[in-house]
Short mmCIF file of C-alpha atoms and ligand atoms in Angstrom, two decimals:
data_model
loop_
_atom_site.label_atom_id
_atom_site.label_comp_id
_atom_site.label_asym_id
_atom_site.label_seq_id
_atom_site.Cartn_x
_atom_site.Cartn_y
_atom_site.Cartn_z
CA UNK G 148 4.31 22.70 5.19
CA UNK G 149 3.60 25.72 3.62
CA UNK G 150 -0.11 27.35 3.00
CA UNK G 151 -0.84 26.71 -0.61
CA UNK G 152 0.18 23.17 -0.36
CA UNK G 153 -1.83 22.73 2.64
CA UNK G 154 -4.97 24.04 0.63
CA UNK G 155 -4.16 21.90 -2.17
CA UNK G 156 -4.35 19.13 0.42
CA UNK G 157 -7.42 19.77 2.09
CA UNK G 158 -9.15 20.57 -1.44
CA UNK G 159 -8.11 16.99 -3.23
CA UNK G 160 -11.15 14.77 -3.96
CA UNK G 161 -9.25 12.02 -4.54
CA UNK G 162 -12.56 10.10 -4.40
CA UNK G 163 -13.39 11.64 -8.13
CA UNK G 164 -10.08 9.62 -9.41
CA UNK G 165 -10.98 5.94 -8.03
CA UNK G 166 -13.66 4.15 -10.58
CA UNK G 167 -16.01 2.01 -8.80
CA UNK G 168 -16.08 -1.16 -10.49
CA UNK G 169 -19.02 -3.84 -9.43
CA UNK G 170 -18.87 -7.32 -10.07
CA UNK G 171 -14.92 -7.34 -11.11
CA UNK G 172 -12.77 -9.59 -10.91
CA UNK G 173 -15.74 -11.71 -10.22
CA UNK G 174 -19.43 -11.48 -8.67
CA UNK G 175 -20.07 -9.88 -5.60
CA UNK G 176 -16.48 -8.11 -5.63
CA UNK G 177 -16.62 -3.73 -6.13
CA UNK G 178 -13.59 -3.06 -7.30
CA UNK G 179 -11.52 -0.04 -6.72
CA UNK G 180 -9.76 1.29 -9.67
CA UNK G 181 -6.80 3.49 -9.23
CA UNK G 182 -5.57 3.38 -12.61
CA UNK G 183 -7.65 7.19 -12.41
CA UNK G 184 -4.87 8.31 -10.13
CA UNK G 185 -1.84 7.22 -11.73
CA UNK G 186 -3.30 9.11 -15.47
CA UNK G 187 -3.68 12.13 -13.50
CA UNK G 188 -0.39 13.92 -12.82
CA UNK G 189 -1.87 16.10 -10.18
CA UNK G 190 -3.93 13.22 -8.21
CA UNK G 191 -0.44 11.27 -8.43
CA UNK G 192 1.37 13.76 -6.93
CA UNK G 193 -1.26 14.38 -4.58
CA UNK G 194 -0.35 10.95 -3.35
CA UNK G 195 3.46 10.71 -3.38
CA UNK G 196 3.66 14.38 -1.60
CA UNK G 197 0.88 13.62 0.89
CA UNK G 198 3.01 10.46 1.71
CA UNK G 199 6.02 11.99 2.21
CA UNK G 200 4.53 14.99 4.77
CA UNK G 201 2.98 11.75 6.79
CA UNK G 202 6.17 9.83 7.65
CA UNK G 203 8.45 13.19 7.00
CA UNK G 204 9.13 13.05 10.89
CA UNK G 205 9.28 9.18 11.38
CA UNK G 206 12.61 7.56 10.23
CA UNK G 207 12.04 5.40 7.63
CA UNK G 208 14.92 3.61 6.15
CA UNK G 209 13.34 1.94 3.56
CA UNK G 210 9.92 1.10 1.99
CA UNK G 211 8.38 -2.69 0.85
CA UNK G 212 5.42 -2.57 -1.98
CA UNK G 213 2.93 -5.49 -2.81
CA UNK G 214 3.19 -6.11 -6.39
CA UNK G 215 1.91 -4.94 -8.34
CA UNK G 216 -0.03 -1.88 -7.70
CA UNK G 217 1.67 -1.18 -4.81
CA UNK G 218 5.41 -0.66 -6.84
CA UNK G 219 3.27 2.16 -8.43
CA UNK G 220 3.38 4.30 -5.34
CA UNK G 221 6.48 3.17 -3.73
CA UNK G 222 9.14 3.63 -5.79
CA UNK G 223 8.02 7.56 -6.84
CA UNK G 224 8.62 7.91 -2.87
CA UNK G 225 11.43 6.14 -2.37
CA UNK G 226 13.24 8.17 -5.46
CA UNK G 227 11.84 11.27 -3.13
CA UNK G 228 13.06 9.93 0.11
CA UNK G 229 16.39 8.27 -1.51
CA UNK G 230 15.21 5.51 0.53
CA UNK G 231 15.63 1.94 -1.35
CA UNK G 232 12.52 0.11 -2.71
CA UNK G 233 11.78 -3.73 -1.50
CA UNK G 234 9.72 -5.64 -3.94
CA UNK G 235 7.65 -8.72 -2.39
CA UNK G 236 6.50 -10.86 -5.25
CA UNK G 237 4.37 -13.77 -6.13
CA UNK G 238 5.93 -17.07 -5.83
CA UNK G 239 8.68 -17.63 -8.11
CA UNK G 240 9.31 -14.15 -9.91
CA UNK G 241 12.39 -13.32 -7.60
CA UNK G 242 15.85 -15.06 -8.97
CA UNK G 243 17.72 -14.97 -5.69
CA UNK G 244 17.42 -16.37 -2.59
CA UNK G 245 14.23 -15.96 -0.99
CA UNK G 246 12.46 -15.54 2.00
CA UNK G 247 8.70 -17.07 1.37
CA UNK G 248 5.17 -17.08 2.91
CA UNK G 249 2.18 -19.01 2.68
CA UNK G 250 -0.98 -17.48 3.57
CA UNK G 251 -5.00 -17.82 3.39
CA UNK G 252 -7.11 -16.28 0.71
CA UNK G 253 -10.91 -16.86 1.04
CA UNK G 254 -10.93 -20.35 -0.96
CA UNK G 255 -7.18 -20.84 -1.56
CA UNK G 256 -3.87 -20.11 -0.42
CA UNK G 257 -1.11 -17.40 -2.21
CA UNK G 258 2.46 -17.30 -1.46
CA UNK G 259 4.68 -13.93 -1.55
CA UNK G 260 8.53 -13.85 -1.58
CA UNK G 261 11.45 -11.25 -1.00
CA UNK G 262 14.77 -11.30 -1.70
CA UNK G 263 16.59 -12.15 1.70
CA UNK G 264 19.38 -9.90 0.88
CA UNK G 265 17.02 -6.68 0.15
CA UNK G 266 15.67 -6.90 3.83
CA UNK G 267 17.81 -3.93 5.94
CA UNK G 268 18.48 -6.17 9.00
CA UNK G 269 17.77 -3.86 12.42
CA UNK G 270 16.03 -1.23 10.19
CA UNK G 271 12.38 0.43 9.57
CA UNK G 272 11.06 -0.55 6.78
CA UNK G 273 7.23 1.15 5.56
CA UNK G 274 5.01 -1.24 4.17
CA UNK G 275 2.69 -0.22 1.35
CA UNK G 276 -0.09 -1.52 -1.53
CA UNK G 277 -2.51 0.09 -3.12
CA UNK G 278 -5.40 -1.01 -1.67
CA UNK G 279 -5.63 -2.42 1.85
CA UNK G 280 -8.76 -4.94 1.75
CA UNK G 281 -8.78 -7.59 4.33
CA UNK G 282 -5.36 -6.93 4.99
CA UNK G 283 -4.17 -10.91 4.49
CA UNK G 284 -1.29 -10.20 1.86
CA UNK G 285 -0.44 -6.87 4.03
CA UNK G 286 0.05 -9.37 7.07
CA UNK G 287 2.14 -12.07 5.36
CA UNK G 288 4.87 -9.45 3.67
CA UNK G 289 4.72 -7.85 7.45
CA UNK G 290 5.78 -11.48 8.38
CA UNK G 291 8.42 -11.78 5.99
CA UNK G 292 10.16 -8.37 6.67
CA UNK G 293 10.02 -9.40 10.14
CA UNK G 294 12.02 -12.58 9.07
CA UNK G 295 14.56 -11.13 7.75
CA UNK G 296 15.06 -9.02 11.05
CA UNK G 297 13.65 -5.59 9.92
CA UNK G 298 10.76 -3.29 12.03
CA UNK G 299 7.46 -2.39 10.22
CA UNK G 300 6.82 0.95 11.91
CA UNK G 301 3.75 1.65 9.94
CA UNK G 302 1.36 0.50 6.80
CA UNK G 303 0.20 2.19 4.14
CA UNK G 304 -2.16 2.18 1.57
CA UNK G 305 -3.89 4.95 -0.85
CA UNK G 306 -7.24 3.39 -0.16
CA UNK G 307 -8.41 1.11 2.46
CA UNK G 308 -11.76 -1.13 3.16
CA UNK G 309 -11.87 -0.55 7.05
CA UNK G 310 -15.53 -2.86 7.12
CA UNK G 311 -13.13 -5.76 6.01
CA UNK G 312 -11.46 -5.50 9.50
CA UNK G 313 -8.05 -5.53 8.13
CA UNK G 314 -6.81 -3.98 11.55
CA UNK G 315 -7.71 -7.40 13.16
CA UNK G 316 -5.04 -8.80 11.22
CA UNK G 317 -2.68 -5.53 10.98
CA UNK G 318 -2.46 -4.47 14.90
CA UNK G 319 -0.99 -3.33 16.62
CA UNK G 320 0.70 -1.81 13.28
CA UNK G 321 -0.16 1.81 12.54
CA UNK G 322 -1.80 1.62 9.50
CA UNK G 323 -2.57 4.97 7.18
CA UNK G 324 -4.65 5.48 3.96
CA UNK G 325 -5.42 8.70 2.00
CA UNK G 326 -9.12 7.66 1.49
CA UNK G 327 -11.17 4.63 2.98
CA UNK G 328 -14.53 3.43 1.32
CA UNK G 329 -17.28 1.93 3.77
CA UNK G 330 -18.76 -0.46 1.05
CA UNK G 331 -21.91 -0.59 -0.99
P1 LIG W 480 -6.04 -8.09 0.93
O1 LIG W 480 -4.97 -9.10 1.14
O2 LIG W 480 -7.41 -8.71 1.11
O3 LIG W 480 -5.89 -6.86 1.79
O4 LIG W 480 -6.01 -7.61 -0.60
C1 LIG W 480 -4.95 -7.97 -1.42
C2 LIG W 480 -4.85 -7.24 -2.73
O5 LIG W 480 -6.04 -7.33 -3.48
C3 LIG W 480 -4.46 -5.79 -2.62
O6 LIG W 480 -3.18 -5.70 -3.20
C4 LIG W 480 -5.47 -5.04 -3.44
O7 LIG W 480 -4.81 -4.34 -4.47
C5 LIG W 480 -6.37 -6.10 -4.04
N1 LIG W 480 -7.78 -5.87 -3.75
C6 LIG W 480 -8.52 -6.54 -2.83
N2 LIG W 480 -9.79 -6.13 -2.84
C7 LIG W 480 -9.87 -5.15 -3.77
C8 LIG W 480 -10.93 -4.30 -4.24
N3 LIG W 480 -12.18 -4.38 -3.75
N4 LIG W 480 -10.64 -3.39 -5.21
C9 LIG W 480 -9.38 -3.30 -5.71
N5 LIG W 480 -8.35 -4.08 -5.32
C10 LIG W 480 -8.57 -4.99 -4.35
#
């Protein structure tokens, strides 16, 4: 990597572009607003360049993103990469055939999808969202790319919650994020 963009590395606050949001979507629940990151070109690229020089020397065939937030960041690195993007969805927004999987939210249960035929059998795929909170939705799309016979060498996520012990869920997974928050 060369010097300047290793200093304009170091120097990136990304912190300043996240909006701390309490009591959204609901009570009790700080949200973490990235929408600060996408309207700033520079924080953006920040992002999509510091993702690249982490996994530049793993080989990564292909990269899944948790919609929605999560297409945000994936697909400006797989267009850098010229590495396909995998879309897991809610239930019932994917046409084809499916692979599907139920799992546990803290009073109900959510179900993601893929498309079967998007999932590189025998290859590495990176998995990625936004936000990595408790890690449940992380953990289920894991699952399904396991399904359909790919490896998950490694998760990613611009901003992770570590206190919400989403490494219980998402060992022994390497997981990566450009800035964790340590709650209230
Ligand atoms: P989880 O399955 O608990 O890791 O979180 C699932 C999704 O909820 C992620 O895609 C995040 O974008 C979103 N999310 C969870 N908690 C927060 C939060 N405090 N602020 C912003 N987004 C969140």
């Amino acid at each position: 990597m060369d010097i300047v963009k290793e200093q304009f590395i170091k120097e990136f606050n990304l912190d300043e572009y996240i909006r701390k949001v309490p009591d959204f979507p609901k009570k009790g629940i700080l949200f973490y607003d990235i929408t600060g990151i996408l309207s700033s070109p520079l924080a953006f690229k920040y992002c999509i360049d510091k993702m690249a020089e982490i996994y530049k020397d793993q080989k990564i065939d292909a990269i899944a993103a948790i919609e929605a937030r999560g297409f945000l960041f994936a697909s400006p690195f797989a267009y850098k990469l010229g590495i396909p993007v995998i879309p897991i969805r809610k239930k019932g927004k994917l046409p084809g055939v499916t692979l599907s999987k139920k799992y546990d939210l803290e009073y109900a249960q959510a179900e993601i999808e893929v498309h079967a035929a998007d999932v590189p059998r025998g290859k590495n795929v990176l998995l990625t969202d936004d936000l990595i909170a408790t890690g449940g939705t992380l953990n289920a799309a894991r699952s399904l790319l396991v399904e359909g016979g790919a490896q998950v060498p490694g998760i990613f996520g611009i901003v992770g919650l570590p206190f919400l012990n989403y490494k219980n869920l998402l060992d022994p997974t390497p997981v990566i994020t450009l800035i964790d928050f340590h709650g209230e």
